[in-house]
XYZ file of C-alpha atoms in Angstrom:
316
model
C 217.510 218.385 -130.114
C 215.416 217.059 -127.634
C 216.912 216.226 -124.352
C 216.925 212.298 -123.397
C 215.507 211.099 -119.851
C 217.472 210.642 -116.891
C 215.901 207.253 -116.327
C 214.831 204.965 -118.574
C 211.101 203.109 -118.493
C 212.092 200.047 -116.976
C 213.568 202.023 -113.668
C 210.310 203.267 -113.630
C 208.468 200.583 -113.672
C 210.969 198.887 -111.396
C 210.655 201.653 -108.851
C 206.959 201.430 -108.660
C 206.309 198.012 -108.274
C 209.379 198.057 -105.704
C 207.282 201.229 -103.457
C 203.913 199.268 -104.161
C 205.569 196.836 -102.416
C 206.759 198.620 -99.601
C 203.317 200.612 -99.341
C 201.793 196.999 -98.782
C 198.024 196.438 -98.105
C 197.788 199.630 -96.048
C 197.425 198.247 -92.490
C 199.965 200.250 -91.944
C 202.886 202.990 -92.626
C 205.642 202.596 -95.319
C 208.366 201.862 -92.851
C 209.501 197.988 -93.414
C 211.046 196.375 -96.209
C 209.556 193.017 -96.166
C 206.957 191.481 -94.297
C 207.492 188.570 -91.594
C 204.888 186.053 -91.058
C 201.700 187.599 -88.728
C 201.737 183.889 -87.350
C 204.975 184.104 -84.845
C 206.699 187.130 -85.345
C 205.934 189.250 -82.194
C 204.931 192.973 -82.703
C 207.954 195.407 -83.078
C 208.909 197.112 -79.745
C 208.621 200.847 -80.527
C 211.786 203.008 -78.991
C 211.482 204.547 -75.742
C 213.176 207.984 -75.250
C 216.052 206.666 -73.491
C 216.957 204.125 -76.114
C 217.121 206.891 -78.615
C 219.020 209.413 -76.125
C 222.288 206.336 -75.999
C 221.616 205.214 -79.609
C 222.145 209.311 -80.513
C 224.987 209.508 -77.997
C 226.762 206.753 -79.867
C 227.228 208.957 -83.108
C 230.377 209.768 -80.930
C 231.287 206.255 -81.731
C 230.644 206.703 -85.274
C 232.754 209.634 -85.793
C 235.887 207.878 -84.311
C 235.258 204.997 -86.597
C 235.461 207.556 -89.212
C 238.349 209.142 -88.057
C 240.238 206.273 -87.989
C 239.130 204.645 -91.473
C 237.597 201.689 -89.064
C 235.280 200.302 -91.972
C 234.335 197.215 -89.566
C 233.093 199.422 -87.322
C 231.410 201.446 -89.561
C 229.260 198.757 -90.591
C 228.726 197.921 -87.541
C 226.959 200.980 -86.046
C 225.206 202.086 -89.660
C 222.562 199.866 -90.673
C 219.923 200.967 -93.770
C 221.157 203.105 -96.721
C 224.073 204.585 -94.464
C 225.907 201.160 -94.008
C 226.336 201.291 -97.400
C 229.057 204.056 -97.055
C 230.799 201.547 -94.711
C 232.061 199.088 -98.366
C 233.645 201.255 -100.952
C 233.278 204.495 -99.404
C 235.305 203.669 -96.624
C 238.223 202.771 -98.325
C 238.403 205.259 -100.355
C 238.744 207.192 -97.212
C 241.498 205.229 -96.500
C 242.973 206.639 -99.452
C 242.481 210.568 -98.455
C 238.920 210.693 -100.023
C 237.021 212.937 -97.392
C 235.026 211.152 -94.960
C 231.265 212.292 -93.679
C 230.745 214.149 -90.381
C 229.396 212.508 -87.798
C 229.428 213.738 -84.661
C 229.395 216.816 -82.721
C 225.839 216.621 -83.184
C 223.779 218.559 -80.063
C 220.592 219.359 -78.726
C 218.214 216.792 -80.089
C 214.203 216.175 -80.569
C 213.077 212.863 -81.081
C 210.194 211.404 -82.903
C 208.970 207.887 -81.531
C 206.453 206.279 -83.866
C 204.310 204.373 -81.806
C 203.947 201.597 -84.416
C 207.225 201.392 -86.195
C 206.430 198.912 -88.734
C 208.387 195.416 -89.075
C 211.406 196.960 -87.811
C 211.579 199.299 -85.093
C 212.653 202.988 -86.006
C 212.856 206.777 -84.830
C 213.838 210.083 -85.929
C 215.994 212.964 -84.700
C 216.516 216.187 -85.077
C 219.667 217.940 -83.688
C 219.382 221.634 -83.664
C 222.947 222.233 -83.342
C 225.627 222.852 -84.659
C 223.379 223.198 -87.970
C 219.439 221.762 -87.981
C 220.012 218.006 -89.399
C 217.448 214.796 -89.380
C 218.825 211.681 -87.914
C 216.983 208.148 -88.678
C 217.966 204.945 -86.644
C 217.066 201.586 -86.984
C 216.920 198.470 -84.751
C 218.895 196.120 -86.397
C 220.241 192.656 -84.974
C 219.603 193.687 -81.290
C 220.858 197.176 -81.898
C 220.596 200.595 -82.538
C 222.150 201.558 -85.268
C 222.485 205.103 -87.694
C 219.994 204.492 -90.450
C 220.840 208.183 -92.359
C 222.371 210.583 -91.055
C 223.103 213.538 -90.726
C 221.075 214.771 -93.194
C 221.079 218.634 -93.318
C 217.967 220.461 -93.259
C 217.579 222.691 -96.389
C 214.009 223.850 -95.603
C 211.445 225.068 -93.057
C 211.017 221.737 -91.143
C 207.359 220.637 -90.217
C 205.790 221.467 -86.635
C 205.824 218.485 -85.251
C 205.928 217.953 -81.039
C 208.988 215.513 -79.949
C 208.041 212.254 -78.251
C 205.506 209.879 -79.371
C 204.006 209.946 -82.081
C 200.372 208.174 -83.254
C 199.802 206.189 -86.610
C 198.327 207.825 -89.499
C 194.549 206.458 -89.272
C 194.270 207.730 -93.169
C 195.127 205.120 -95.509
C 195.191 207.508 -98.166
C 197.418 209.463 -96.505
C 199.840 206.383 -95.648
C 199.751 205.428 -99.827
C 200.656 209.495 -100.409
C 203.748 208.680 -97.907
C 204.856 205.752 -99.195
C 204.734 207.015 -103.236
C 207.063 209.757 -101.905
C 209.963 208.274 -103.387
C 208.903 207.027 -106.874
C 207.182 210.377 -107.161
C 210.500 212.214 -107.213
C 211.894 209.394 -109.472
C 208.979 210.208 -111.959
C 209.577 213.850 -111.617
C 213.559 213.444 -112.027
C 212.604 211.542 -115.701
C 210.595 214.313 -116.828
C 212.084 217.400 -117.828
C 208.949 218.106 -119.526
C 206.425 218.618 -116.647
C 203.636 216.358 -117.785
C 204.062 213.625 -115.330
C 201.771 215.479 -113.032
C 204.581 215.209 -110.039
C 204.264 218.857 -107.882
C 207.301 220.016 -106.750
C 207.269 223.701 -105.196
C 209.164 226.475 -106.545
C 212.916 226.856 -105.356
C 212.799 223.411 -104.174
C 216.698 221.529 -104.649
C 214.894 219.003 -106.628
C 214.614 221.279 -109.581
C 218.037 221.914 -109.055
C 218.712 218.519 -109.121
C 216.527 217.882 -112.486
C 218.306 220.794 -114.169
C 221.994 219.427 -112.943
C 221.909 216.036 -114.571
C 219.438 217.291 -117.502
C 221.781 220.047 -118.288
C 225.043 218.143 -117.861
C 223.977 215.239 -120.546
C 222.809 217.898 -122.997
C 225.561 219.759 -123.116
C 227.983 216.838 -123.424
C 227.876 214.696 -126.991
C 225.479 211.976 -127.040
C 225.730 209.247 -126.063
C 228.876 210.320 -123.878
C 227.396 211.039 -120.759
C 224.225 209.222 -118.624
C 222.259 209.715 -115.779
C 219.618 208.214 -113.589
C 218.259 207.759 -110.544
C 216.672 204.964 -108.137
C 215.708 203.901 -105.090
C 217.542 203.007 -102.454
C 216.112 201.036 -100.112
C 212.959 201.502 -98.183
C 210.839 204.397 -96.905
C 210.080 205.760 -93.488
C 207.352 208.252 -92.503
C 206.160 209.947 -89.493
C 202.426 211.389 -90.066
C 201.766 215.500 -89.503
C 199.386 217.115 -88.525
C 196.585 217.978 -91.072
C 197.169 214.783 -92.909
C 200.848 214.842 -94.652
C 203.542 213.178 -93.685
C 207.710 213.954 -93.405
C 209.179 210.545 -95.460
C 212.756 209.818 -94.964
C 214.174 207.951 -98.043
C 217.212 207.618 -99.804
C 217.868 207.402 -103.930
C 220.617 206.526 -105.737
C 222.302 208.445 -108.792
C 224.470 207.139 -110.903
C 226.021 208.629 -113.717
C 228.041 207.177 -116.665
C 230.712 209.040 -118.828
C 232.091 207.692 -121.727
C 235.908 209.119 -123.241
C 235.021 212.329 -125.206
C 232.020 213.331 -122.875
C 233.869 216.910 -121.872
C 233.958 218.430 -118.315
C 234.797 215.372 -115.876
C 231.496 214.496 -114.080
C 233.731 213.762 -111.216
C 237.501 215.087 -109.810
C 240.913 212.969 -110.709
C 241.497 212.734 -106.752
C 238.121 211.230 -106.109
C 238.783 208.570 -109.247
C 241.933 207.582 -107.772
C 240.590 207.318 -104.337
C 237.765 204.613 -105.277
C 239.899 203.161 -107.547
C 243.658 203.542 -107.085
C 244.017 204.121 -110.226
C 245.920 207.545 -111.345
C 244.013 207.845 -114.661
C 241.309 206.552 -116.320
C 243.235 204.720 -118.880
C 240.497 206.251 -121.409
C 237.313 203.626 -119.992
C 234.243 205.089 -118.841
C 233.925 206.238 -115.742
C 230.763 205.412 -113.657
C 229.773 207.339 -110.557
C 227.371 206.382 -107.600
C 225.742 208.892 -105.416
C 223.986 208.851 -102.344
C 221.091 211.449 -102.002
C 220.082 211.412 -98.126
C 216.093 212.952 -98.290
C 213.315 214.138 -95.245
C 210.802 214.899 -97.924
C 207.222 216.565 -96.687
C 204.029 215.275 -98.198
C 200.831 217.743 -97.990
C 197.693 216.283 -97.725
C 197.225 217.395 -101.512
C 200.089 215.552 -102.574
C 202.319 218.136 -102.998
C 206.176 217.152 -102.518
C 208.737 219.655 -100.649
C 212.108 218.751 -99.746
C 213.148 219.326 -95.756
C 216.265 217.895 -95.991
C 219.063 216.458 -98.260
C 222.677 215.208 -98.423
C 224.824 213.943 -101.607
C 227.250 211.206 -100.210
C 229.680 209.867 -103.247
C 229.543 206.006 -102.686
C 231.907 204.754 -105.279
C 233.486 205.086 -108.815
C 234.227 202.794 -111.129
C 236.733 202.573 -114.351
C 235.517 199.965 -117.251
């Protein structure tokens, strides 16, 4: 029987015209979302090394908030795709669900784009206790965690700490900012043929035989799964023309009564939900995948780093 795609052709399309979007005219990088008017917005500050030393020292911050279930102040000092584990997420902490680590995070490099983009932005990478990236993002006056920690999984890229120049290459910025709806393609094609080059070993292919696997081996039209992006894309340019692009997607998977193996554990169910069973609806799951993803200057994709936050579940 053949096996059906993870996502269907409208997420597709959706997910291209959102990163043509965010690629823009190529004037410069894919690190904004939208696109203030060129007629009074001033020009982005970019960070300075001390802002990012206190906005990395305030992860201790973070990890109290955590610690204490303080969802306001979650949201608060999370801003991008990691404020959204500040809604659901957070209460379901509140209800023993196990929260993310934050702190305790040591001996950091820092990557200071010297043109940010619409909003300003930087990078981090702590070395210890375990090699993670960090991405933070100025956001109403502040500093706040953008994604993070996100564990590295790979070799990461040489690149020296401090500032760091603009891609001149405009080819090179479009590669970047097709990162992520390159790995959506990929993660729709079982097959191969979309072209998409993903290196041997990488967790992607894990990934793509996880959710491929788990809705052929449960009855049809039981058990669904797909993947989008979530939010946009930032990249800091290597040398020799690639580019490491931090981006987040979003799975979700839906399974129906009579789908087999539970795609996700009773506890976690009644944590989002307070529910103590399912009362026989489908059950719909919403993951987090965290990526530093390295371009090559051929195009080829190679994942640096990754993390799988669960951001809520649902009962219909």
């Amino acid at each position: 029987m053949p096996r059906r795609p993870l996502i269907g052709p409208s997420a597709v399309l959706a997910a291209v015209l959102g990163t043509a979007l965010l690629a823009g005219c190529g004037e410069r990088g894919p690190a904004a979302a939208a696109r203030p008017s060129r007629d009074a917005t001033p020009r982005p500050v970019a960070a300075t090394r001390e802002d990012a030393t206190a906005a990395f020292a305030a992860l201790a911050d973070l990890a109290g908030a955590w610690k204490r279930r303080d969802c306001a102040k979650i949201e608060f000092l999370t801003t991008w795709t990691e404020s959204v584990l500040s809604g659901r997420a957070c209460e379901a902490a509140r209800r023993g669900n196990p929260v993310p680590a934050a702190g305790g995070y040591t001996d950091a490099e820092f990557y200071l784009p010297e043109e940010p983009g619409d909003l300003p932005w930087f990078a981090a990478l702590a070395h210890k206790p375990r090699p993670a990236y960090f991405v933070f993002v100025r956001s109403d006056g502040r500093w706040r965690l953008g994604a993070g920690p996100v564990p590295v999984v790979g070799a990461p890229p040489e690149l020296e700490e401090g500032r760091v120049a603009p891609e001149p290459n405009r080819d090179a910025r479009v590669r970047a900012g097709l990162a992520p709806t390159r790995l959506l393609a990929f993660l729709t094609d079982p097959a191969g043929v979309s072209g998409v080059r993903v290196r041997s070993g990488d967790p992607m292919r894990d990934l793509l035989r996880e959710l491929t696997d788990r809705s052929a081996a449960d009855r049809p039209g039981r058990m669904s799964a797909e993947a989008r992006l979530e939010g946009p894309a930032y990249a800091l340019p290597l040398p020799g023309g690639g580019a490491l692009v931090f981006h987040t997607l979003r799975i979700v998977v839906t399974q129906k009564p009579g789908a087999g193996r539970p795609a996700y554990t009773a506890a976690a169910v009644r944590a989002f939900t307070g529910r103590g069973a399912t009362g026989g609806g489908a059950v719909t799951g919403h993951e987090l995948l965290f990526l530093a993803t390295r371009v090559s200057a051929k195009g080829v994709l190679d994942t640096v780093a990754m993390r799988r936050a669960l951001a809520d579940v649902t009962v219909s």
